[in-house]
Amino acid sequence: MGRDPPKVTGLSPKEGPPGTRIIVRGENFGISANDLLSCVIGGVECVFQAEWQSSSKILCRSGNNQGPGDVIITTKTGGRGTCTVQFRGYVDTVGPTKDSAVWVDDSRFGEAGRNQAQSPTALVEDPLALSDEPSKCIYTEEQLLEMFQDGEFAHFLTSED
């Protein structure tokens, strides 16, 4: 190890849920991407999702850590580094009062007016396909008798019970 150890001096952002894209800034992050051995955020190894940009910048994604934790970079040339800032990981919960990125496709609900409520089940005769009376017969009675006349279910088709 001929160089000084890596030193993390800045993070952007400084907090986020798992998978947050983080810009790690500092010094002595190695001379190439092959020099980066480890990127630990809050005790969770993230080197597999890290992208070496320069000797002073690494892009990575946070792991599943909760609470504040150091960001430690390890390189071949500088060894295990130090940190002057921390990343705070948290679990992002979705509830009735918090926005979420969920898209509801309302195109299949028809052209209901803004003030007029319309049930999506009103657009389809049997939306769950639970009816035991089909709207049209697929086979005629003669076709069914011909298909099952020699089979074990033939007595069900011809019996009057």
mmCIF file of C-alpha atoms in Angstrom:
data_model
loop_
_atom_site.group_PDB
_atom_site.id
_atom_site.type_symbol
_atom_site.label_atom_id
_atom_site.label_comp_id
_atom_site.label_asym_id
_atom_site.label_seq_id
_atom_site.Cartn_x
_atom_site.Cartn_y
_atom_site.Cartn_z
ATOM 1 C CA MET A 1 0.000 0.000 0.000
ATOM 2 C CA GLY A 2 1.869 3.022 -1.267
ATOM 3 C CA ARG A 3 -0.938 5.598 -0.999
ATOM 4 C CA ASP A 4 -2.925 7.193 1.772
ATOM 5 C CA PRO A 5 -6.123 5.392 2.856
ATOM 6 C CA PRO A 6 -9.443 6.445 1.309
ATOM 7 C CA LYS A 7 -11.355 9.142 3.161
ATOM 8 C CA VAL A 8 -15.085 9.786 2.637
ATOM 9 C CA THR A 9 -15.875 13.469 3.169
ATOM 10 C CA GLY A 10 -19.283 13.921 1.539
ATOM 11 C CA LEU A 11 -22.496 12.084 0.616
ATOM 12 C CA SER A 12 -25.457 13.079 -1.478
ATOM 13 C CA PRO A 13 -28.087 12.365 -0.289
ATOM 14 C CA LYS A 14 -27.243 11.712 3.360
ATOM 15 C CA GLU A 15 -30.297 9.531 4.025
ATOM 16 C CA GLY A 16 -32.719 7.267 2.201
ATOM 17 C CA PRO A 17 -34.436 3.871 1.936
ATOM 18 C CA PRO A 18 -32.686 0.742 0.593
ATOM 19 C CA GLY A 19 -31.616 1.191 -3.019
ATOM 20 C CA THR A 20 -30.983 4.937 -2.745
ATOM 21 C CA ARG A 21 -28.458 6.132 -5.318
ATOM 22 C CA ILE A 22 -25.626 7.841 -3.423
ATOM 23 C CA ILE A 23 -22.781 10.008 -4.663
ATOM 24 C CA VAL A 24 -19.784 9.358 -2.398
ATOM 25 C CA ARG A 25 -17.125 12.067 -2.452
ATOM 26 C CA GLY A 26 -13.713 12.066 -0.838
ATOM 27 C CA GLU A 27 -10.110 11.344 -1.599
ATOM 28 C CA ASN A 28 -7.813 8.422 -2.432
ATOM 29 C CA PHE A 29 -10.567 6.186 -3.899
ATOM 30 C CA GLY A 30 -7.982 4.407 -6.038
ATOM 31 C CA ILE A 31 -6.397 4.861 -9.436
ATOM 32 C CA SER A 32 -8.996 2.871 -11.431
ATOM 33 C CA ALA A 33 -12.218 0.891 -11.071
ATOM 34 C CA ASN A 34 -10.131 -2.269 -10.541
ATOM 35 C CA ASP A 35 -8.648 -0.693 -7.416
ATOM 36 C CA LEU A 36 -12.020 -0.558 -5.585
ATOM 37 C CA LEU A 37 -12.325 -3.567 -3.260
ATOM 38 C CA SER A 38 -15.161 -2.637 -0.904
ATOM 39 C CA CYS A 39 -17.850 -0.027 -0.333
ATOM 40 C CA VAL A 40 -19.626 -0.524 2.994
ATOM 41 C CA ILE A 41 -22.586 1.676 3.902
ATOM 42 C CA GLY A 42 -23.878 1.332 7.455
ATOM 43 C CA GLY A 43 -22.321 -2.108 7.789
ATOM 44 C CA VAL A 44 -23.798 -3.403 4.500
ATOM 45 C CA GLU A 45 -21.459 -4.265 1.602
ATOM 46 C CA CYS A 46 -22.468 -2.361 -1.551
ATOM 47 C CA VAL A 47 -19.433 -2.858 -3.822
ATOM 48 C CA PHE A 48 -21.452 -4.923 -6.312
ATOM 49 C CA GLN A 49 -23.649 -1.890 -6.948
ATOM 50 C CA ALA A 50 -20.792 0.637 -6.826
ATOM 51 C CA GLU A 51 -19.448 2.479 -9.852
ATOM 52 C CA TRP A 52 -15.982 4.034 -9.579
ATOM 53 C CA GLN A 53 -15.951 7.457 -11.287
ATOM 54 C CA SER A 54 -12.623 8.938 -10.189
ATOM 55 C CA SER A 55 -10.183 8.963 -7.306
ATOM 56 C CA SER A 56 -12.600 11.315 -5.523
ATOM 57 C CA LYS A 57 -16.064 10.096 -6.608
ATOM 58 C CA ILE A 58 -17.988 6.793 -6.423
ATOM 59 C CA LEU A 59 -21.657 6.178 -7.315
ATOM 60 C CA CYS A 60 -23.404 3.420 -5.372
ATOM 61 C CA ARG A 61 -26.749 2.244 -4.015
ATOM 62 C CA SER A 62 -27.494 1.816 -0.342
ATOM 63 C CA GLY A 63 -28.218 -1.582 1.119
ATOM 64 C CA ASN A 64 -30.765 -2.578 3.733
ATOM 65 C CA ASN A 65 -29.259 -0.695 6.658
ATOM 66 C CA GLN A 66 -31.322 1.194 9.219
ATOM 67 C CA GLY A 67 -30.126 4.157 11.217
ATOM 68 C CA PRO A 68 -26.910 6.107 10.825
ATOM 69 C CA GLY A 69 -23.766 4.365 9.664
ATOM 70 C CA ASP A 70 -20.317 5.096 8.303
ATOM 71 C CA VAL A 71 -19.405 4.800 4.632
ATOM 72 C CA ILE A 72 -16.105 2.951 4.403
ATOM 73 C CA ILE A 73 -14.176 2.556 1.144
ATOM 74 C CA THR A 74 -11.402 -0.038 0.793
ATOM 75 C CA THR A 75 -8.955 -0.012 -2.115
ATOM 76 C CA LYS A 76 -5.994 -2.157 -3.190
ATOM 77 C CA THR A 77 -3.580 0.758 -3.085
ATOM 78 C CA GLY A 78 -4.820 2.560 0.043
ATOM 79 C CA GLY A 79 -6.359 -0.149 2.207
ATOM 80 C CA ARG A 80 -9.337 0.433 4.509
ATOM 81 C CA GLY A 81 -10.448 4.022 4.685
ATOM 82 C CA THR A 82 -12.137 6.371 7.139
ATOM 83 C CA CYS A 83 -15.276 8.458 7.117
ATOM 84 C CA THR A 84 -16.221 11.932 8.352
ATOM 85 C CA VAL A 85 -19.943 11.715 7.404
ATOM 86 C CA GLN A 86 -22.688 9.118 7.881
ATOM 87 C CA PHE A 87 -25.559 7.821 5.783
ATOM 88 C CA ARG A 88 -28.878 7.275 7.572
ATOM 89 C CA GLY A 89 -30.888 4.377 6.184
ATOM 90 C CA TYR A 90 -34.596 4.000 6.865
ATOM 91 C CA VAL A 91 -37.515 1.875 5.754
ATOM 92 C CA ASP A 92 -39.887 3.844 3.573
ATOM 93 C CA THR A 93 -43.459 2.964 4.532
ATOM 94 C CA VAL A 94 -46.517 3.702 2.434
ATOM 95 C CA GLY A 95 -49.781 4.564 4.154
ATOM 96 C CA PRO A 96 -53.054 6.323 3.519
ATOM 97 C CA THR A 97 -51.552 9.756 4.163
ATOM 98 C CA LYS A 98 -48.343 9.287 2.147
ATOM 99 C CA ASP A 99 -47.978 9.536 -1.606
ATOM 100 C CA SER A 100 -46.808 6.465 -3.473
ATOM 101 C CA ALA A 101 -45.803 5.785 -7.053
ATOM 102 C CA VAL A 102 -48.692 3.517 -8.004
ATOM 103 C CA TRP A 103 -50.467 3.961 -11.322
ATOM 104 C CA VAL A 104 -54.130 2.998 -11.536
ATOM 105 C CA ASP A 105 -55.193 2.243 -15.101
ATOM 106 C CA ASP A 106 -58.680 3.711 -15.302
ATOM 107 C CA SER A 107 -59.009 3.407 -19.090
ATOM 108 C CA ARG A 108 -61.046 0.202 -18.769
ATOM 109 C CA PHE A 109 -63.644 1.834 -16.543
ATOM 110 C CA GLY A 110 -65.362 3.700 -19.370
ATOM 111 C CA GLU A 111 -66.347 7.316 -19.698
ATOM 112 C CA ALA A 112 -67.986 7.991 -16.353
ATOM 113 C CA GLY A 113 -68.483 11.664 -15.571
ATOM 114 C CA ARG A 114 -66.423 13.338 -12.866
ATOM 115 C CA ASN A 115 -69.352 13.498 -10.451
ATOM 116 C CA GLN A 116 -70.885 10.217 -11.503
ATOM 117 C CA ALA A 117 -69.715 7.024 -9.828
ATOM 118 C CA GLN A 118 -69.572 3.920 -11.986
ATOM 119 C CA SER A 119 -68.664 0.448 -10.868
ATOM 120 C CA PRO A 120 -66.134 -1.378 -13.045
ATOM 121 C CA THR A 121 -68.274 -4.511 -12.703
ATOM 122 C CA ALA A 122 -71.143 -2.738 -14.449
ATOM 123 C CA LEU A 123 -69.175 -2.766 -17.709
ATOM 124 C CA VAL A 124 -68.880 -6.564 -17.943
ATOM 125 C CA GLU A 125 -71.761 -9.010 -17.615
ATOM 126 C CA ASP A 126 -69.817 -11.531 -15.507
ATOM 127 C CA PRO A 127 -66.514 -9.871 -14.540
ATOM 128 C CA LEU A 128 -65.279 -12.734 -12.364
ATOM 129 C CA ALA A 129 -66.567 -15.509 -14.685
ATOM 130 C CA LEU A 130 -68.499 -17.110 -11.828
ATOM 131 C CA SER A 131 -71.783 -17.618 -13.636
ATOM 132 C CA ASP A 132 -72.808 -21.221 -14.180
ATOM 133 C CA GLU A 133 -75.038 -20.174 -17.063
ATOM 134 C CA PRO A 134 -72.899 -19.161 -20.001
ATOM 135 C CA SER A 135 -74.162 -16.443 -22.290
ATOM 136 C CA LYS A 136 -73.720 -18.698 -25.343
ATOM 137 C CA CYS A 137 -73.288 -22.425 -25.866
ATOM 138 C CA ILE A 138 -69.962 -23.512 -27.199
ATOM 139 C CA TYR A 139 -71.134 -26.997 -28.231
ATOM 140 C CA THR A 140 -74.559 -28.219 -29.237
ATOM 141 C CA GLU A 141 -76.128 -31.140 -27.408
ATOM 142 C CA GLU A 142 -75.530 -33.387 -30.436
ATOM 143 C CA GLN A 143 -71.821 -32.508 -30.481
ATOM 144 C CA LEU A 144 -71.506 -33.297 -26.780
ATOM 145 C CA LEU A 145 -73.249 -36.653 -27.180
ATOM 146 C CA GLU A 146 -70.972 -37.522 -30.070
ATOM 147 C CA MET A 147 -67.845 -36.577 -28.093
ATOM 148 C CA PHE A 148 -68.815 -38.502 -24.945
ATOM 149 C CA GLN A 149 -70.960 -41.393 -26.207
ATOM 150 C CA ASP A 150 -68.289 -44.023 -25.597
ATOM 151 C CA GLY A 151 -66.742 -42.384 -22.550
ATOM 152 C CA GLU A 152 -67.370 -42.969 -18.880
ATOM 153 C CA PHE A 153 -69.496 -39.813 -18.614
ATOM 154 C CA ALA A 154 -71.979 -40.820 -21.325
ATOM 155 C CA HIS A 155 -74.625 -41.879 -18.767
ATOM 156 C CA PHE A 156 -74.653 -38.341 -17.323
ATOM 157 C CA LEU A 157 -75.545 -36.886 -20.725
ATOM 158 C CA THR A 158 -78.360 -39.311 -21.502
ATOM 159 C CA SER A 159 -79.885 -39.928 -18.089
ATOM 160 C CA GLU A 160 -83.065 -38.109 -17.114
ATOM 161 C CA ASP A 161 -82.373 -38.213 -13.357
#
